[in-house]
Amino acid sequence: MKIFITGGTTGIGLAIAVQYLEAGHEVGICGRNIQKVDLDKNYPLLKKYQLDVYDKNALKEAVSDFANQNLDIMIASAGNYSDSALNQLSYAESTEMLKCNIVGAVNTLEVSREIMHLNNKGHIAVIASVSGLLDYPKATIYSKTKRALIQISDAYRRALEDFGIHVTVIAPGYVNSPRLRELNNDDLSKKPFVVDCQYAASIIIKGIEEKKNLVVFPPKMKYLIGFLSILPARLLTFIMLKRVKHQKNG
Ligand SMILES: NC(=O)c1ccc[n+]([C@@H]2O[C@H](COP(=O)([O-])OP(=O)(O)OC[C@H]3O[C@@H](n4cnc5c(N)ncnc54)[C@H](OP(=O)(O)O)[C@@H]3O)[C@@H](O)[C@H]2O)c1
């Protein structure tokens, strides 16, 4: 199969790329800095593209070059996140998050659709977050972008199903990636149910194989989110803000 992964240069995206390469598939990855990936000699079926997903033309050119009209799977993993609430973020940080998590993801859905329409088949997996499954007023702008992305992906699923193209939304809990470690000064001890990138990649690949609409993991986080999502908004807000304070002070 031919599989393209945006944000495949580190973290979850890279772990997915390696698992597909190990299984003998052709994999294309992109990121703004591809120098950090040094897998080429081990994996001749890997192709790397340096681009920002905000630039739709650059993304279309790269995916067309890689897939040559035959794209089986697209995984939108490129994401930009920080832990902070809106009033602690600069304008540049907020817009970077919106450009990557919303416009970049829509560009990825659109480019996939344009190429997959040629054969009327394909599969798009969009990496959102469990934080996007909860609706409460004081959620961070990151959670809001992922909530919007879940809704947007649902709309694409409905629009594309008649053309043989399936859309899976992935909602991971905490995954021990370089970015999550960087944001937490290498200490993830206060984060609940953290899993590693290899585990995340295997769950995501299985969810795509099973053509799931929504994949939430790990299971303990899925049950916790399921419980929290039925609470009244004010109680949910109280619990979530207490949790943030505990993680910062504790
Ligand atoms: N780790 C977690 O706990 C967690 C939990 C839930 C959801 N997620 C989501 O999972 C995805 C991967 O997260 P991660 O933790 O593995 O993050 P990561 O280690 O920071 O990796 C992010 C990847 O996206 C690329 N990227 C970022 N902005 C880009 C842009 N504008 N254009 C092209 N590529 C871009 C990065 O490469 P460059 O910097 O070179 O561009 C990198 O390859 C994200 O969508 C994130 O929101 C993560």
Coordinates of C-alpha atoms in Angstrom, one line a residue, residues 2-84:
K2 CA 1.0 3.7 -0.4
I3 CA 0.6 5.6 2.9
F4 CA 1.2 9.3 3.4
I5 CA 1.6 10.7 6.9
T6 CA 1.7 14.4 7.6
G7 CA 3.8 15.2 10.7
G8 CA 5.6 11.9 10.2
T9 CA 9.0 13.2 11.3
T10 CA 8.6 12.7 15.0
G11 CA 6.4 11.3 17.7
I12 CA 3.2 9.4 16.9
G13 CA 3.5 10.0 13.1
L14 CA 7.0 8.6 12.9
A15 CA 6.1 5.5 15.0
I16 CA 3.2 4.9 12.5
A17 CA 5.6 5.3 9.6
V18 CA 8.1 2.8 11.0
Q19 CA 5.4 0.2 11.6
Y20 CA 4.0 0.5 8.1
L21 CA 7.6 0.4 6.6
E22 CA 8.4 -2.7 8.7
A23 CA 5.3 -4.4 7.2
G24 CA 6.7 -3.6 3.6
H25 CA 4.5 -0.7 2.6
E26 CA 5.6 2.5 0.8
V27 CA 5.4 5.5 3.1
G28 CA 5.7 9.2 2.5
I29 CA 6.1 11.6 5.4
C30 CA 6.2 15.4 5.7
G31 CA 7.2 18.0 8.2
R32 CA 8.7 21.5 8.3
N33 CA 12.1 20.0 9.1
I34 CA 12.8 16.6 7.6
Q35 CA 16.5 16.7 8.6
K36 CA 15.6 15.1 12.0
V37 CA 14.6 11.8 10.3
D38 CA 17.5 9.5 9.6
L39 CA 15.7 6.3 8.5
D40 CA 16.5 6.4 4.8
K41 CA 19.2 3.8 4.6
N42 CA 17.1 1.2 6.6
Y43 CA 13.9 1.9 4.7
P44 CA 14.3 2.4 0.9
L45 CA 10.5 2.6 0.6
L46 CA 10.4 5.9 2.7
K47 CA 10.1 9.3 0.9
K48 CA 10.4 12.6 2.8
Y49 CA 8.9 15.9 1.9
Q50 CA 9.8 19.3 3.6
L51 CA 6.6 21.4 3.8
D52 CA 4.1 23.2 6.0
V53 CA 0.6 21.6 5.9
Y54 CA -0.7 25.2 5.8
D55 CA 0.6 25.4 2.2
K56 CA -2.0 23.3 0.3
N57 CA -0.2 23.6 -3.0
A58 CA 3.0 22.2 -1.6
L59 CA 1.1 19.4 0.1
K60 CA -0.7 18.5 -3.1
E61 CA 2.5 18.5 -5.1
A62 CA 4.2 16.2 -2.5
V63 CA 1.4 13.7 -2.2
S64 CA 0.9 13.6 -6.0
D65 CA 4.7 12.9 -6.4
F66 CA 4.6 10.2 -3.8
A67 CA 1.3 8.5 -4.7
N68 CA 1.2 8.9 -8.5
Q69 CA -2.7 8.8 -8.3
N70 CA -2.7 5.7 -6.1
L71 CA -3.0 6.9 -2.5
D72 CA -4.4 4.1 -0.2
I73 CA -4.1 5.8 3.2
M74 CA -3.6 9.4 4.4
I75 CA -2.9 10.0 8.1
A76 CA -3.2 13.6 9.3
S77 CA -0.9 13.6 12.3
A78 CA 0.7 17.0 12.0
G79 CA -0.4 18.9 15.1
N80 CA 0.7 21.9 17.1
Y81 CA 0.0 22.0 20.8
S82 CA 0.7 23.6 24.2
D83 CA -0.9 23.1 27.6
S84 CA -1.8 26.8 28.1

